[in-house]
PDB file of C-alpha atoms in Angstrom:
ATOM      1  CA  UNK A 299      -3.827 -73.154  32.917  1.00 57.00           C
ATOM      2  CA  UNK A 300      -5.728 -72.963  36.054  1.00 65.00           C
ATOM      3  CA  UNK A 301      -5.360 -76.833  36.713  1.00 68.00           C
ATOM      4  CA  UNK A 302      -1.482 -76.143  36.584  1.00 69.00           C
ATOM      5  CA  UNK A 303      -1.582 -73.021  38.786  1.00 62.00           C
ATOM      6  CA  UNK A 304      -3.711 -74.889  41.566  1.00 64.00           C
ATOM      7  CA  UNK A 305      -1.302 -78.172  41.337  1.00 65.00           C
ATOM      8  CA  UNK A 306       1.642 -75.685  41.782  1.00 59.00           C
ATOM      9  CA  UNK A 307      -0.077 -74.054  44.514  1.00 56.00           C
ATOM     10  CA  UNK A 308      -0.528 -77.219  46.319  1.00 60.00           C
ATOM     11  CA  UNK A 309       2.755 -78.497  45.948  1.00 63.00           C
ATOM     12  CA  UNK A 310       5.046 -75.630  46.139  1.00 60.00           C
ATOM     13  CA  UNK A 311       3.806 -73.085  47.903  1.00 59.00           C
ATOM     14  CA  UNK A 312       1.987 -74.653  49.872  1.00 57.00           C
ATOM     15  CA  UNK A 313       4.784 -76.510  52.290  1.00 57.00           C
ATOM     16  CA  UNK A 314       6.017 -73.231  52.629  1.00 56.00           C
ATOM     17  CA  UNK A 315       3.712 -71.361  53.596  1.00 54.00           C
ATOM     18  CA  UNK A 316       2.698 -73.931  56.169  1.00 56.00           C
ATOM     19  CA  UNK A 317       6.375 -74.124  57.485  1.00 55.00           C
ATOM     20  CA  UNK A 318       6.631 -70.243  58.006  1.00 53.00           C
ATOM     21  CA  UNK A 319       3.374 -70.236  59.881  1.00 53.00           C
ATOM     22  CA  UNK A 320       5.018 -73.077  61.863  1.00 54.00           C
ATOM     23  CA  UNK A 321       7.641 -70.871  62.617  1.00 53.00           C
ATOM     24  CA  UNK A 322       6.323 -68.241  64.009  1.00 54.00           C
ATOM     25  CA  UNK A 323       4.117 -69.926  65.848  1.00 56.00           C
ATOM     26  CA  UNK A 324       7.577 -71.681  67.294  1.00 58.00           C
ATOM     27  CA  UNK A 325       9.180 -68.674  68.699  1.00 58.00           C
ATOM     28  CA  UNK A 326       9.463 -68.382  72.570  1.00 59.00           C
ATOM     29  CA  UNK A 327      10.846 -65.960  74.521  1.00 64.00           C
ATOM     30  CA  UNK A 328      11.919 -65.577  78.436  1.00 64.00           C
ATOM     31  CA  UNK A 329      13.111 -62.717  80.819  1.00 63.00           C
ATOM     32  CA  UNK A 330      16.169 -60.856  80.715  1.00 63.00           C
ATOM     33  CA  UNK A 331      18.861 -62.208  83.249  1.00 62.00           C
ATOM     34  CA  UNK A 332      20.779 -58.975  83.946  1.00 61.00           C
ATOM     35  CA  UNK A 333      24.073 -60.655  85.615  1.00 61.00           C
ATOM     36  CA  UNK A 334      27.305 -60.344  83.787  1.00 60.00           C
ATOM     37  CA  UNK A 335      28.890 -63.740  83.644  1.00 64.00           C
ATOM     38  CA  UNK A 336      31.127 -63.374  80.481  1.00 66.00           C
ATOM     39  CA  UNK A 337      34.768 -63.695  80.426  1.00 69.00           C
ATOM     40  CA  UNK A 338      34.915 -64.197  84.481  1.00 77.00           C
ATOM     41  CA  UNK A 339      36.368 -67.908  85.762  1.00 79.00           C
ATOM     42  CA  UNK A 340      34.212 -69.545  88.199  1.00 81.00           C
ATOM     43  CA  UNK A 341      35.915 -70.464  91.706  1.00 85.00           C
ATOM     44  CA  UNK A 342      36.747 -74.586  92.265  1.00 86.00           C
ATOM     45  CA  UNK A 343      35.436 -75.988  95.262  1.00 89.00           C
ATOM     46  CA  UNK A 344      39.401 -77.020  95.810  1.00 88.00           C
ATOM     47  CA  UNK A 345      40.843 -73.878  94.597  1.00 88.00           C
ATOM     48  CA  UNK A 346      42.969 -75.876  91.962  1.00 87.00           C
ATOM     49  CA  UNK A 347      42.521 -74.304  88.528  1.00 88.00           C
ATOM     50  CA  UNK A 348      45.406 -71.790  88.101  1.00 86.00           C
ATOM     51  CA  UNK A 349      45.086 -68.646  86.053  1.00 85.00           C
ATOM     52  CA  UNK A 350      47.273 -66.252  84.556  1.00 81.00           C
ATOM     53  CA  UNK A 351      47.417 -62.404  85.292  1.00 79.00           C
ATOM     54  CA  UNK A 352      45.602 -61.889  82.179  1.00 78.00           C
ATOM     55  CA  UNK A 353      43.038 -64.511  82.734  1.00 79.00           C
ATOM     56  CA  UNK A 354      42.575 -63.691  86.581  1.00 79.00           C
ATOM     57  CA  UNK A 355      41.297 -59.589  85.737  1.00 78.00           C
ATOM     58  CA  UNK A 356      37.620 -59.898  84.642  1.00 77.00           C
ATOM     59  CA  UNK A 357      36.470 -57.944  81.433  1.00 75.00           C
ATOM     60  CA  UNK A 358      35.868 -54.690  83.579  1.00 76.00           C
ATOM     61  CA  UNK A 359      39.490 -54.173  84.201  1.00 74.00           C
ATOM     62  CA  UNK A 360      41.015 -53.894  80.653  1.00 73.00           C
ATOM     63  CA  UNK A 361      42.746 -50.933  80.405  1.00 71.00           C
ATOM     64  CA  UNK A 362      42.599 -50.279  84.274  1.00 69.00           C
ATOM     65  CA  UNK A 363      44.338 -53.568  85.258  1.00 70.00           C
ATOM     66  CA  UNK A 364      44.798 -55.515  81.881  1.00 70.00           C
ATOM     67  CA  UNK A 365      45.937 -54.531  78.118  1.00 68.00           C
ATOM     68  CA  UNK A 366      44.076 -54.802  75.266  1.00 69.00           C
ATOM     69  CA  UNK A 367      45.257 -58.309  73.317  1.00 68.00           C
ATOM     70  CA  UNK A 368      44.745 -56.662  70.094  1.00 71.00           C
ATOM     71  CA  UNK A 369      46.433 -53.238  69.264  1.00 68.00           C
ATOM     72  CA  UNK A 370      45.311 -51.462  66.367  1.00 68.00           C
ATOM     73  CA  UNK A 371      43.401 -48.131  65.071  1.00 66.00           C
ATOM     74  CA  UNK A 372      40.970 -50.073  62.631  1.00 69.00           C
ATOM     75  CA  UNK A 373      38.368 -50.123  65.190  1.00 64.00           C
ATOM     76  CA  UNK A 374      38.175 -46.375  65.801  1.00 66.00           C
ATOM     77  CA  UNK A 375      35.338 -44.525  64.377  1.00 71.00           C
ATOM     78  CA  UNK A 376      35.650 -44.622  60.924  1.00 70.00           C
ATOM     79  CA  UNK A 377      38.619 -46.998  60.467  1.00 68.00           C
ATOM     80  CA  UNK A 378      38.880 -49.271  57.771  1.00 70.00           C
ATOM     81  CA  UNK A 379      39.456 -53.245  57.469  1.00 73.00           C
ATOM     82  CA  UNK A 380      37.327 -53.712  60.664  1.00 72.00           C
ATOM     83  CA  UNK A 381      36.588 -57.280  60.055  1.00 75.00           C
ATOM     84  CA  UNK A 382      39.277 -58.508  57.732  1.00 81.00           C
ATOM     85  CA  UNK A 383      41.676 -57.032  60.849  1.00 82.00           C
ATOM     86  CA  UNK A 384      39.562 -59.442  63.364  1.00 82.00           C
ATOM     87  CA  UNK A 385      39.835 -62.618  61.462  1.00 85.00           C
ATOM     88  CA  UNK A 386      43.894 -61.957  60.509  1.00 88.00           C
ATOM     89  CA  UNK A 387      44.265 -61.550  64.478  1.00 87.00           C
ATOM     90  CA  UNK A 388      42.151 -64.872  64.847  1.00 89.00           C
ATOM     91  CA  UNK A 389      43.988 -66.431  61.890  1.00 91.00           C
ATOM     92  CA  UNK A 390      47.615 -65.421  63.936  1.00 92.00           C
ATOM     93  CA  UNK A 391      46.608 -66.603  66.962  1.00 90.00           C
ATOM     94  CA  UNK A 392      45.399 -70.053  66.075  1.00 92.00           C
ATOM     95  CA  UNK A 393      48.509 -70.426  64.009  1.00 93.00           C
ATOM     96  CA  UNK A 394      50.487 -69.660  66.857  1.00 92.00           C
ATOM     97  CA  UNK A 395      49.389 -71.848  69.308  1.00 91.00           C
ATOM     98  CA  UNK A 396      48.828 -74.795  66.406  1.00 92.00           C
ATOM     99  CA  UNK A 397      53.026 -74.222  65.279  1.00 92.00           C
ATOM    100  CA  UNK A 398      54.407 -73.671  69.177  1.00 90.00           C
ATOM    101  CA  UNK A 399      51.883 -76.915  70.326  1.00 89.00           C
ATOM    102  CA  UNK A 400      51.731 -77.167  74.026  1.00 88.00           C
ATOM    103  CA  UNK A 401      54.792 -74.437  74.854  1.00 91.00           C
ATOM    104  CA  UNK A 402      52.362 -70.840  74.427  1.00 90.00           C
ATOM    105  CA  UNK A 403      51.612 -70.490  78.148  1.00 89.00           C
ATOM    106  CA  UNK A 404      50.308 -66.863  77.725  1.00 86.00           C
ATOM    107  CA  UNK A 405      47.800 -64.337  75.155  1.00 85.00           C
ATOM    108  CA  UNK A 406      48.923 -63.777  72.453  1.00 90.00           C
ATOM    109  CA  UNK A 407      49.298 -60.243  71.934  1.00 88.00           C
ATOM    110  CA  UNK A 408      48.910 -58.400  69.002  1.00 89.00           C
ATOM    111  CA  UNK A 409      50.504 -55.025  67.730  1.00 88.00           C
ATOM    112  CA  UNK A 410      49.815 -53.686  64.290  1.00 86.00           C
ATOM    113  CA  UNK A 411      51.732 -50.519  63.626  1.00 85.00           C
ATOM    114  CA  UNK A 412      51.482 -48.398  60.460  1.00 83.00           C
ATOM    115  CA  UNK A 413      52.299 -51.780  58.269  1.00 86.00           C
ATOM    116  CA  UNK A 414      54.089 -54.298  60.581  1.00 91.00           C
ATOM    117  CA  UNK A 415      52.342 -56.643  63.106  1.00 91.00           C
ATOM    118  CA  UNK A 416      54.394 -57.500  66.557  1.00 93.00           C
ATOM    119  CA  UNK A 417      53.443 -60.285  68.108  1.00 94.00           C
ATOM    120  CA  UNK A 418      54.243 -60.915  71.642  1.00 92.00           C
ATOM    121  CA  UNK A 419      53.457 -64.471  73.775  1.00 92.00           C
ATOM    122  CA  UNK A 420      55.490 -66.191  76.636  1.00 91.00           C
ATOM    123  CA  UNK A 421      56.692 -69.348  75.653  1.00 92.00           C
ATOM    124  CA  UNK A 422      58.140 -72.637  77.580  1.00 92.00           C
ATOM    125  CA  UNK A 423      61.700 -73.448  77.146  1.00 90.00           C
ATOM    126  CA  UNK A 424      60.521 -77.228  75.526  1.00 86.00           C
ATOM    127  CA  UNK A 425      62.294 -77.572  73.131  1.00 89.00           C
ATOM    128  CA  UNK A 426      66.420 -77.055  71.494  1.00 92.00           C
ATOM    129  CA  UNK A 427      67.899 -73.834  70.644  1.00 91.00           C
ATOM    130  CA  UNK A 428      68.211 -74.675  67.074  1.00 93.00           C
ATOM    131  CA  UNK A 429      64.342 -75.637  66.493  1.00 93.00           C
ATOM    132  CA  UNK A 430      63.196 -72.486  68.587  1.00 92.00           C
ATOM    133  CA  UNK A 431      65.001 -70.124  66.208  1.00 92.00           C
ATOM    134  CA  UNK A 432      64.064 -72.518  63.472  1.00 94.00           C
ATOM    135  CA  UNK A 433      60.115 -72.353  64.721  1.00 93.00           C
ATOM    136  CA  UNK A 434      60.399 -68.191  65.016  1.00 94.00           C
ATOM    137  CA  UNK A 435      61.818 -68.061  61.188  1.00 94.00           C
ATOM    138  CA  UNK A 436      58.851 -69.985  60.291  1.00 94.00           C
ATOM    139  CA  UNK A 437      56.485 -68.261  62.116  1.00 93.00           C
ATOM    140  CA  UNK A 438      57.698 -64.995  60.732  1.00 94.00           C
ATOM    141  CA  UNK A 439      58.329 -65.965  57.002  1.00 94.00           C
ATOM    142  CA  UNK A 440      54.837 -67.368  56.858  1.00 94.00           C
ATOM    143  CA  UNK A 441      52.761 -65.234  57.918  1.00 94.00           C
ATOM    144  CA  UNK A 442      54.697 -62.388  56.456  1.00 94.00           C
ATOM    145  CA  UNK A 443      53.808 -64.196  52.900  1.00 94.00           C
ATOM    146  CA  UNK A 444      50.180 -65.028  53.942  1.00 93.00           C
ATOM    147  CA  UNK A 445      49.549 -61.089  55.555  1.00 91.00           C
ATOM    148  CA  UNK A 446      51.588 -59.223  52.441  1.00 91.00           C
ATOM    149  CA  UNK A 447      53.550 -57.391  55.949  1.00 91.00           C
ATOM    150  CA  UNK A 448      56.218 -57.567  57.811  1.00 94.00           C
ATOM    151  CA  UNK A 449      55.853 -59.487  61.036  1.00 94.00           C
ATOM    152  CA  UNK A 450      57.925 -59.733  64.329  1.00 94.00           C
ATOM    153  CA  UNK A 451      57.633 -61.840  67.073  1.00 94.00           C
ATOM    154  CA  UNK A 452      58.472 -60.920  70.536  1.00 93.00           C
ATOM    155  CA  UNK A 453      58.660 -64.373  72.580  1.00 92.00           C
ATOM    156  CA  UNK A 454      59.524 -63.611  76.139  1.00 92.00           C
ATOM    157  CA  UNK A 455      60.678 -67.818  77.630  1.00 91.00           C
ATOM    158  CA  UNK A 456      60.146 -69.082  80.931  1.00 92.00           C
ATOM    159  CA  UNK A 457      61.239 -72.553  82.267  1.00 90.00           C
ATOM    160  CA  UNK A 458      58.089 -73.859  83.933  1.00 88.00           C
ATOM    161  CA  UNK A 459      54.792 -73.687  83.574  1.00 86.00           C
ATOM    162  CA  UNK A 460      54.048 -72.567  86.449  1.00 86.00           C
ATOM    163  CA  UNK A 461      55.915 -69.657  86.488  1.00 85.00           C
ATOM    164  CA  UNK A 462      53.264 -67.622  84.758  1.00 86.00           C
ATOM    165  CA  UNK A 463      50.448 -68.904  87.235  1.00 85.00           C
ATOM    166  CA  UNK A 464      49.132 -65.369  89.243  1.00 84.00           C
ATOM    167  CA  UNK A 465      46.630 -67.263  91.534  1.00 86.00           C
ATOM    168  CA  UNK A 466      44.654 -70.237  92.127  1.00 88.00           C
ATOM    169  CA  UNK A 467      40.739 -70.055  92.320  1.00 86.00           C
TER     170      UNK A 467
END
């Protein structure tokens, strides 16, 4: 019995053990940098890359400068569906901007009220009448089946790009 208990020893536990050591042994740490770099654009030596309004207000400004691009009371204290609300706003964005390819020139903005989601983008006028109010009853009759609620979108169109450039950095 012994024989088997120091053969599992060496073969099983063993590795393991040895590995864990290994990794803590591997674990390296540095000091804090203490500069906020997230979400800000840095400036081209040219000054070529355009932004949008919502792109050129840093972080700090939202709800000073900028909106919040997701509306809803789940994250309050206490609100329900925290996450599942997160990944249904990631879900409808990604299917936006993957069914209107190359025309969504803005955020898009989401507004969940009671049990029906408004969604709100600025669009470019590529394509037909027809297949823009086809592509809208699309949008809206999928997701509507894939959320179980109603859903509206709210597509503002512009004719150029670069009518919804703000500045130049």
């Amino acid at each position: 019995m012994s024989s088997q208990l120091t053969r599992l020893l060496q073969t099983q536990i063993n590795p393991i053990w040895n590995g864990l050591n290994q990794l803590k042994n591997g674990v390296h740490t540095s000091a804090v940098v203490c500069r906020v770099q997230s979400g800000k654009y840095r400036i081209t030596p040219k000054r070529n890359r355009p932004l949008t309004y919502e792109m050129a207000n840093p972080p700090a400004h939202i709800a000073d400068k900028k909106s919040w691009n997701s509306w809803n009371t789940s994250n309050m204290k206490g609100g329900l569906r925290r996450s599942e609300t997160a990944i249904e706003d990631l879900f409808i964005r990604k299917f936006m901007v993957g069914t209107w390819h190359s025309l969504v020139l803005s955020e898009v903005t989401i507004k969940r009220q009671f049990n029906h989601i408004r969604i709100g983008a600025i669009i470019r006028q590529g394509l037909p009448q027809s297949k823009m109010y086809f592509l809208i009853g699309y949008s809206e009759e999928l997701l509507a089946n894939w959320l179980q609620c109603p859903i509206t979108l709210e597509l503002q169109t512009t004719e150029k790009r670069t009518d919804v450039i703000f500045k130049y950095i």
